[in-house]
PDB file of C-alpha atoms in Angstrom:
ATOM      1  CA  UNK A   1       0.000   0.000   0.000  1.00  0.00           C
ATOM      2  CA  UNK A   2       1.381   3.667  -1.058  1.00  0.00           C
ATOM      3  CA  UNK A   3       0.576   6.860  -0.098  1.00  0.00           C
ATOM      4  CA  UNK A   4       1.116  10.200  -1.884  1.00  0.00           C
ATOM      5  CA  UNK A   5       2.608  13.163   0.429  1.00  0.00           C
ATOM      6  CA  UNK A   6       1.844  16.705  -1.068  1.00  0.00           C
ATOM      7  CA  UNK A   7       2.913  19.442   0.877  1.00  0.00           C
ATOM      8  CA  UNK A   8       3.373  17.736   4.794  1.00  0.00           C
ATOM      9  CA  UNK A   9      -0.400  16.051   3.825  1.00  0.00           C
ATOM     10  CA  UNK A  10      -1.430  12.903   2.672  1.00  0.00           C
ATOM     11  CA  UNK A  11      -3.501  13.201  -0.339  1.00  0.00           C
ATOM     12  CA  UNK A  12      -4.471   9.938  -1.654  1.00  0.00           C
ATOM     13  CA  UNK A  13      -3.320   6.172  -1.525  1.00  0.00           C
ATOM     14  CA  UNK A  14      -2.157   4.917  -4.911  1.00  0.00           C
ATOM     15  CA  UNK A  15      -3.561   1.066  -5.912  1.00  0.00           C
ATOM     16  CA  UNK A  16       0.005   0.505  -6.938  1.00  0.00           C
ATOM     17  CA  UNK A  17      -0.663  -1.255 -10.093  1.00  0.00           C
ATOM     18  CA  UNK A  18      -1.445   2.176 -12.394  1.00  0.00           C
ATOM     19  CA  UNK A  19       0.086   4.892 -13.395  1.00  0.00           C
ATOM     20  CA  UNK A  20       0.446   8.440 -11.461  1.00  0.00           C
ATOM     21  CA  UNK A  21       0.222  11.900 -12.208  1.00  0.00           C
ATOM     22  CA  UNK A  22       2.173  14.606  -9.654  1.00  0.00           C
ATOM     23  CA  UNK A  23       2.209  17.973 -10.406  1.00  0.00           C
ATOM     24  CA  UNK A  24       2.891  18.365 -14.155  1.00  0.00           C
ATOM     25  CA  UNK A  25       4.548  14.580 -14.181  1.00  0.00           C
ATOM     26  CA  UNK A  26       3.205  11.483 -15.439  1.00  0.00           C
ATOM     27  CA  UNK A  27       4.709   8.163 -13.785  1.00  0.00           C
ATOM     28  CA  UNK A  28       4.281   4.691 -15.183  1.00  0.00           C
ATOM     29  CA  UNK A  29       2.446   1.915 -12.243  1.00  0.00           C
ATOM     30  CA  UNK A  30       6.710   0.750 -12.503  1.00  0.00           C
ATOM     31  CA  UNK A  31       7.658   3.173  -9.767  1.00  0.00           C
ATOM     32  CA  UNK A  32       6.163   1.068  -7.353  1.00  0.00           C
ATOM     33  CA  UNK A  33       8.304  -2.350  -8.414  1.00  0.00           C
ATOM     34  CA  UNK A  34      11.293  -0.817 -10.078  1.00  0.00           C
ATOM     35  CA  UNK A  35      12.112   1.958  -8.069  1.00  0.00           C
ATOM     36  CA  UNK A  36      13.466   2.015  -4.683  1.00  0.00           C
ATOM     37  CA  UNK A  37      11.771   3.302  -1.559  1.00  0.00           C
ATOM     38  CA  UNK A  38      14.354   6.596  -1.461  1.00  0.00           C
ATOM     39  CA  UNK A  39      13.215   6.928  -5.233  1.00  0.00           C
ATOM     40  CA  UNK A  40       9.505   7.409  -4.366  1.00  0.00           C
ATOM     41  CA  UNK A  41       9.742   9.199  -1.606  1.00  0.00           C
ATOM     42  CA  UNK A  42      11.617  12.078  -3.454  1.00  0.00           C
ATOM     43  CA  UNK A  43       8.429  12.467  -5.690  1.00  0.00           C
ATOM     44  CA  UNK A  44       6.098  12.010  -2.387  1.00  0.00           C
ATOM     45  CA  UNK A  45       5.099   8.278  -2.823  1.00  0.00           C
ATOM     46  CA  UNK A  46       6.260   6.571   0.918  1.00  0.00           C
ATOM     47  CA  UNK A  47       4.862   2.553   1.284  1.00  0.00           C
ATOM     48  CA  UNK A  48       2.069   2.345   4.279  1.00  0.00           C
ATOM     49  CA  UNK A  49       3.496   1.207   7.214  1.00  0.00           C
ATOM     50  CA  UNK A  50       0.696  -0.711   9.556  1.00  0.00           C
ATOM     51  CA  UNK A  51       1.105  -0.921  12.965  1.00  0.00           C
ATOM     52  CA  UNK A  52      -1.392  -3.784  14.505  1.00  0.00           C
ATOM     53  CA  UNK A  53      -0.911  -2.917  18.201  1.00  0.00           C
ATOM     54  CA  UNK A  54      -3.836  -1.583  18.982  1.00  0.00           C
ATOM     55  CA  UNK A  55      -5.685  -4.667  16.345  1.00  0.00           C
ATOM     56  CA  UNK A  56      -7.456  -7.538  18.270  1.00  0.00           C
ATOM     57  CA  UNK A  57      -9.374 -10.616  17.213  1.00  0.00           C
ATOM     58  CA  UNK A  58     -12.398  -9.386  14.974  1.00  0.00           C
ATOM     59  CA  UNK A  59     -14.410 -12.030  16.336  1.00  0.00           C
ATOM     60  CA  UNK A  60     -14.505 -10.933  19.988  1.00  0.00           C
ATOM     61  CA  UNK A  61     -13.601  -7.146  19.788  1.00  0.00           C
ATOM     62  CA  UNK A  62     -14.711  -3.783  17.251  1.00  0.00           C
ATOM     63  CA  UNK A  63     -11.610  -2.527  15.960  1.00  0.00           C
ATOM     64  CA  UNK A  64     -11.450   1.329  15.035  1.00  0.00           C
ATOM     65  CA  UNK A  65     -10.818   2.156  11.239  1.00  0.00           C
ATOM     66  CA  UNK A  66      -6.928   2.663  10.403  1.00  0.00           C
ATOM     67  CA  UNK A  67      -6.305   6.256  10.831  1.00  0.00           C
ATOM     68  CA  UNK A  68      -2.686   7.186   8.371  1.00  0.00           C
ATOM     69  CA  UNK A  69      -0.331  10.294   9.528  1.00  0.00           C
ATOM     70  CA  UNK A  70       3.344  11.273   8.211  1.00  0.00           C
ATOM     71  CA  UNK A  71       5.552  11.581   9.916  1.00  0.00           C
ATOM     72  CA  UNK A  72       8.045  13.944   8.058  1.00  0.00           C
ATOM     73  CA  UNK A  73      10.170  10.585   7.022  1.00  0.00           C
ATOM     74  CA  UNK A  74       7.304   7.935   6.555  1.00  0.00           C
ATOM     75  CA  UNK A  75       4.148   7.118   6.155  1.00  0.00           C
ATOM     76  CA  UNK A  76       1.920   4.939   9.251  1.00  0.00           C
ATOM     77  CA  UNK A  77      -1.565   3.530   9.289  1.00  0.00           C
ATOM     78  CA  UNK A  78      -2.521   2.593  13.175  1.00  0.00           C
ATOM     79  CA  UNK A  79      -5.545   1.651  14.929  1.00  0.00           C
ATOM     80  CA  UNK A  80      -7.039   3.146  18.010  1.00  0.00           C
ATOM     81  CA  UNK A  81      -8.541   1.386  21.364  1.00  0.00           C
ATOM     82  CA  UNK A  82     -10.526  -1.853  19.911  1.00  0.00           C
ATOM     83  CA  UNK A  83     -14.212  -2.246  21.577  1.00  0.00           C
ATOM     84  CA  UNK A  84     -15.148  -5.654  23.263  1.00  0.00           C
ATOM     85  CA  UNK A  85     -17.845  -7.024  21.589  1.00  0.00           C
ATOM     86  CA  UNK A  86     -21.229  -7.371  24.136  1.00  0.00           C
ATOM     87  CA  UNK A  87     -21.001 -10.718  26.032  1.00  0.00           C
ATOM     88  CA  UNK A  88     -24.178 -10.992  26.670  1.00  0.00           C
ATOM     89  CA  UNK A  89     -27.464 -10.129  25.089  1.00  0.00           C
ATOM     90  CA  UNK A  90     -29.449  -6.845  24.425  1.00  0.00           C
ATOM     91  CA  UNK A  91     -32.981  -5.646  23.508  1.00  0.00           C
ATOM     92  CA  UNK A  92     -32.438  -4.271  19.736  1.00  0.00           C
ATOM     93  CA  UNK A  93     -33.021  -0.299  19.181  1.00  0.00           C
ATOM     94  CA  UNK A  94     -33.342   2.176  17.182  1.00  0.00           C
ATOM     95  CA  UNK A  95     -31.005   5.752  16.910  1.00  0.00           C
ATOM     96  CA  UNK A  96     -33.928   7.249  19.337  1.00  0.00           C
ATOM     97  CA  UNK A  97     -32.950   4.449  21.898  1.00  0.00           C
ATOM     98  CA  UNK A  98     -36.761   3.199  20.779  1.00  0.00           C
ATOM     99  CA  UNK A  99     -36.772  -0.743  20.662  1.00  0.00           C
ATOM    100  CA  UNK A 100     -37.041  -2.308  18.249  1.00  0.00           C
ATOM    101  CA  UNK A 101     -39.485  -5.086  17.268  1.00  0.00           C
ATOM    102  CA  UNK A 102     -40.292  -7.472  14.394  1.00  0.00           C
ATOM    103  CA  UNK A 103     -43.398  -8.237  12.337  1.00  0.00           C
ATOM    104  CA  UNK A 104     -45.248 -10.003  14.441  1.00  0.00           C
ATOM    105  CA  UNK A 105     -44.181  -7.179  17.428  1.00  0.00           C
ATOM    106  CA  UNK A 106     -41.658  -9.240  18.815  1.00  0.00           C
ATOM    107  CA  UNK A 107     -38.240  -7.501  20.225  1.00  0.00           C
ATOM    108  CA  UNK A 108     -35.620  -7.905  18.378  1.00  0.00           C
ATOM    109  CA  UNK A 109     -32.378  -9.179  20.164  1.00  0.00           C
ATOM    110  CA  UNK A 110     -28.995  -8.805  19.706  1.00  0.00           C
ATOM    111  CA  UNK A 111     -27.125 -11.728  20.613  1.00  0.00           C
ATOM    112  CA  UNK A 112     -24.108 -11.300  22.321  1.00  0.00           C
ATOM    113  CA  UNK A 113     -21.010 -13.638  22.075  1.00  0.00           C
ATOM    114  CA  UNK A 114     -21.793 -15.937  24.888  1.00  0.00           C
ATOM    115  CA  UNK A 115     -24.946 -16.896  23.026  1.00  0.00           C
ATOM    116  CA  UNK A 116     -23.577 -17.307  19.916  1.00  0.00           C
ATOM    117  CA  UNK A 117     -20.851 -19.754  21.310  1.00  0.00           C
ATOM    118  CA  UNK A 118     -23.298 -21.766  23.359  1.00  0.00           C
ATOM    119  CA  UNK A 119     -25.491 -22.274  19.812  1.00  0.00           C
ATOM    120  CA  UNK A 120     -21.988 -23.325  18.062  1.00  0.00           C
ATOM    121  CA  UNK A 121     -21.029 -25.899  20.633  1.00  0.00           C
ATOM    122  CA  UNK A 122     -24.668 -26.832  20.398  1.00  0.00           C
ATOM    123  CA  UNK A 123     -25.382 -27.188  16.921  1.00  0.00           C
ATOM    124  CA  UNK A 124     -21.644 -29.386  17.618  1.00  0.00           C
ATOM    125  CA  UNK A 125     -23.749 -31.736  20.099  1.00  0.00           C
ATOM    126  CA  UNK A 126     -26.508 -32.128  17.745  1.00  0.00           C
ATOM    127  CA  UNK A 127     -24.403 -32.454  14.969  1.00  0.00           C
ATOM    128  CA  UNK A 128     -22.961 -35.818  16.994  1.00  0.00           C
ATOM    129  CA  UNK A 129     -25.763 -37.293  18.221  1.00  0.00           C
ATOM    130  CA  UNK A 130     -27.249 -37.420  14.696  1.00  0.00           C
ATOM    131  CA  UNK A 131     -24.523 -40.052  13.524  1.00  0.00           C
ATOM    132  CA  UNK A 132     -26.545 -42.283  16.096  1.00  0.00           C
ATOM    133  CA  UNK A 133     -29.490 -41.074  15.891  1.00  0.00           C
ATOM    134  CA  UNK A 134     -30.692 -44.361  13.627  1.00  0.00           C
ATOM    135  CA  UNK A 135     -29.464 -46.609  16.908  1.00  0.00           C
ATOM    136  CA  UNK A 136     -32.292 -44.855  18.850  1.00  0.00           C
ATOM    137  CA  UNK A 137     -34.815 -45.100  15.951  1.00  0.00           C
ATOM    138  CA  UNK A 138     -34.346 -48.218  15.216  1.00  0.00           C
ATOM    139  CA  UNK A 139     -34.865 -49.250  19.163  1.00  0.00           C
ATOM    140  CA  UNK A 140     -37.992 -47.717  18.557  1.00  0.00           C
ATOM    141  CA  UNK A 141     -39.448 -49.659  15.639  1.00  0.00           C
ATOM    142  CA  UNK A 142     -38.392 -52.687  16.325  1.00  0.00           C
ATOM    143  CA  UNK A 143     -39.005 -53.591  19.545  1.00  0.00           C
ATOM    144  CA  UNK A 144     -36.336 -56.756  19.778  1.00  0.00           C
ATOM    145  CA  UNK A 145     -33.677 -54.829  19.480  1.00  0.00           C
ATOM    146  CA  UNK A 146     -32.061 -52.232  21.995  1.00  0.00           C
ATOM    147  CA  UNK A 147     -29.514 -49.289  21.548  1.00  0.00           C
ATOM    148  CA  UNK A 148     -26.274 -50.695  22.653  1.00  0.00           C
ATOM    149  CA  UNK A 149     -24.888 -49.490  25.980  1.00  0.00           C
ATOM    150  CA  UNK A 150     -21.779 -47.791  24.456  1.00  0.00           C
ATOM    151  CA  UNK A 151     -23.684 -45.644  22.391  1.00  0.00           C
ATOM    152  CA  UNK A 152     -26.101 -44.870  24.770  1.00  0.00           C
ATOM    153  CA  UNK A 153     -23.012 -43.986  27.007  1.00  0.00           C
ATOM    154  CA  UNK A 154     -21.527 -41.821  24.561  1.00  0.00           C
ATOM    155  CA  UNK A 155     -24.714 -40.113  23.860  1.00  0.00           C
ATOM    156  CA  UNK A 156     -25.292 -38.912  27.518  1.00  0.00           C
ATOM    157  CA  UNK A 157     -21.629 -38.463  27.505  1.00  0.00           C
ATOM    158  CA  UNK A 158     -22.216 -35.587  24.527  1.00  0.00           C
ATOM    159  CA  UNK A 159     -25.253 -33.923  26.340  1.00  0.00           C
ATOM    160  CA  UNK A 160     -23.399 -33.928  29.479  1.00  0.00           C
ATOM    161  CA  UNK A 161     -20.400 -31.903  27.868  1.00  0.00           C
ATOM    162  CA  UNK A 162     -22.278 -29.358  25.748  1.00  0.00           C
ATOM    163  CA  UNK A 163     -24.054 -28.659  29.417  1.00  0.00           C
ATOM    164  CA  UNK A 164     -20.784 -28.249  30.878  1.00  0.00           C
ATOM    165  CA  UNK A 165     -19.682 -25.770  27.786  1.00  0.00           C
ATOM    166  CA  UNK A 166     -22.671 -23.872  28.266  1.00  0.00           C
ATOM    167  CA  UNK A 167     -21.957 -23.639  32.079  1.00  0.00           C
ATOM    168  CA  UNK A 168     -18.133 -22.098  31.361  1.00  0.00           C
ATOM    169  CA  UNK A 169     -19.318 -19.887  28.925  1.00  0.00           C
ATOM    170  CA  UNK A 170     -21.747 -18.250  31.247  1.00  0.00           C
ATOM    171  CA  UNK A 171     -19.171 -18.217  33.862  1.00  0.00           C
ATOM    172  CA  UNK A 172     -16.698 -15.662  32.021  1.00  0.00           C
ATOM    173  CA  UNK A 173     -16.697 -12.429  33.214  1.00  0.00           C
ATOM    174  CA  UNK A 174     -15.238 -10.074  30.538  1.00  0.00           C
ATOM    175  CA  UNK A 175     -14.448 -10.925  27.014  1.00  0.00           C
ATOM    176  CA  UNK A 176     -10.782 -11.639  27.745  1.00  0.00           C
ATOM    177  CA  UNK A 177     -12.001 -14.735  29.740  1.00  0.00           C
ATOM    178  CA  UNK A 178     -13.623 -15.912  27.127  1.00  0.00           C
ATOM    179  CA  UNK A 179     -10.891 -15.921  24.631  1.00  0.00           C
ATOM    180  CA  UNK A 180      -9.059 -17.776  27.466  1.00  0.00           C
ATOM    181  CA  UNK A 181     -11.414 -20.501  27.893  1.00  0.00           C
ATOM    182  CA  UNK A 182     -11.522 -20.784  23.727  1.00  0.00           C
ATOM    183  CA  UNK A 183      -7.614 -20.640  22.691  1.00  0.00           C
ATOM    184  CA  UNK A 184      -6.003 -23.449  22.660  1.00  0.00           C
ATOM    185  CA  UNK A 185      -2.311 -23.615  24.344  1.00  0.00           C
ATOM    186  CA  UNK A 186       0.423 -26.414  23.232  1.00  0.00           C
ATOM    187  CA  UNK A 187       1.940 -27.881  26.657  1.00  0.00           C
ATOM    188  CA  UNK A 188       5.910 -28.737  27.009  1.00  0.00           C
ATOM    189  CA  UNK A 189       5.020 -32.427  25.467  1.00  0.00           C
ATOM    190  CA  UNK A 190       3.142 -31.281  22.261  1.00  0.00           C
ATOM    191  CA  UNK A 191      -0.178 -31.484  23.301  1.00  0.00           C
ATOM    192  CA  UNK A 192      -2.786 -28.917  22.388  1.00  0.00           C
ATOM    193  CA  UNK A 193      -5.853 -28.329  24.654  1.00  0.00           C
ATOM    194  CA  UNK A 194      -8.142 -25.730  25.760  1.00  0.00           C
ATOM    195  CA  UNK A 195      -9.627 -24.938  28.674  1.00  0.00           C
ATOM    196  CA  UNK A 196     -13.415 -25.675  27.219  1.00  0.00           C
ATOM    197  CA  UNK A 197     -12.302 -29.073  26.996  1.00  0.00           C
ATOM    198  CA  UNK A 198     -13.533 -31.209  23.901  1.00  0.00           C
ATOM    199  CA  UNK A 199     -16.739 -33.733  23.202  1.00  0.00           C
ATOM    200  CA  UNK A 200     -15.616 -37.441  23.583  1.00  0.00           C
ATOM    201  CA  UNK A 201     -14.266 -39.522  21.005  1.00  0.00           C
ATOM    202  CA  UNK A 202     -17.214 -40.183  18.486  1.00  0.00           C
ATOM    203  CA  UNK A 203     -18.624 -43.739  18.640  1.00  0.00           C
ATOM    204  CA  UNK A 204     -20.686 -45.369  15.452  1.00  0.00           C
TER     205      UNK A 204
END
């Protein structure tokens, strides 16, 4: 990414892969892969710098737009102070702080992220228990034959653990602890785990 300096100010961001006209002087979309970096910058063109400091994980936290300033020798695009995304869930309004509701004059809610992870690691459960789902209808058309105890231990085994995910979800307090409970960390063997935990071992 390049940005063109006129007068202390940047002025516009060049794509790079076209042609530019400064002043009275047209350059050819080369400048940007044939010249060096001392080359552009004595016609104004300086390559973006972005600093990610201030960046965090798009799927928990809002970050700001990039905001670019010059320095006098370069040219940096930075973010400000990222917003946590809500944890939990709010009533849906309007500009007016009205709320708002649907067709049928329902309110409208905005899920926050501890509801949206509890339907993930649910729809994960469900997902699951419908590879043995045909063990449990076939118990119940044909009335010699029984669901075998593994599966039916595995089952309750799957239920149990989505409850338990549910439960450690609700418990964070802040977003942070959330991330925690979701990342996975490597331990001095090799091993990867998380503090969530994982479903059992799948059974069919």
């Amino acid at each position: 990414m390049f940005a063109l300096v006129e007068s202390g100010k940047i002025t516009q961001f060049p794509k790079g892969n076209k042609g530019i006209t400064i002043g009275d002087n047209q350059y050819p979309s080369s400048i940007y892969t044939l010249w060096t970096e001392a080359e552009r910058n004595a016609i104004g063109i300086y390559t973006v710098t972005i600093d990610n400091t201030n960046r965090k994980d798009e799927a928990f936290y809002i970050n700001t737009d990039v905001t670019y300033t010059f320095t006098g020798s370069a040219v940096t695009g930075s973010y400000g102070t990222a917003t946590a995304k809500k944890l939990a869930d709010e009533d849906a309004v309007d500009e007016s702080g009205n709320k708002i509701k649907d067709a049928e004059g329902n309110q409208v809610i905005n899920y926050g992220l501890k509801t949206f992870y509890k339907n993930k690691f649910n729809a994960e459960a469900a997902g699951l228990l419908a590879k043995t789902d045909w063990y449990v209808i076939k118990a119940a058309d044909v009335t010699s034959y029984s669901v075998p105890s593994n599966i039916t231990t595995y089952r309750a085994a799957v239920r149990t653990k989505v409850n338990s995910m549910e439960t450690q979800i609700d418990g964070c307090s802040d977003v942070d602890a959330l991330i925690t409970l979701l990342t996975y960390t490597t331990d001095s063997e090799g091993v990867q785990s998380r503090p969530l935990g994982e479903f059992p071992d799948e059974v069919v």
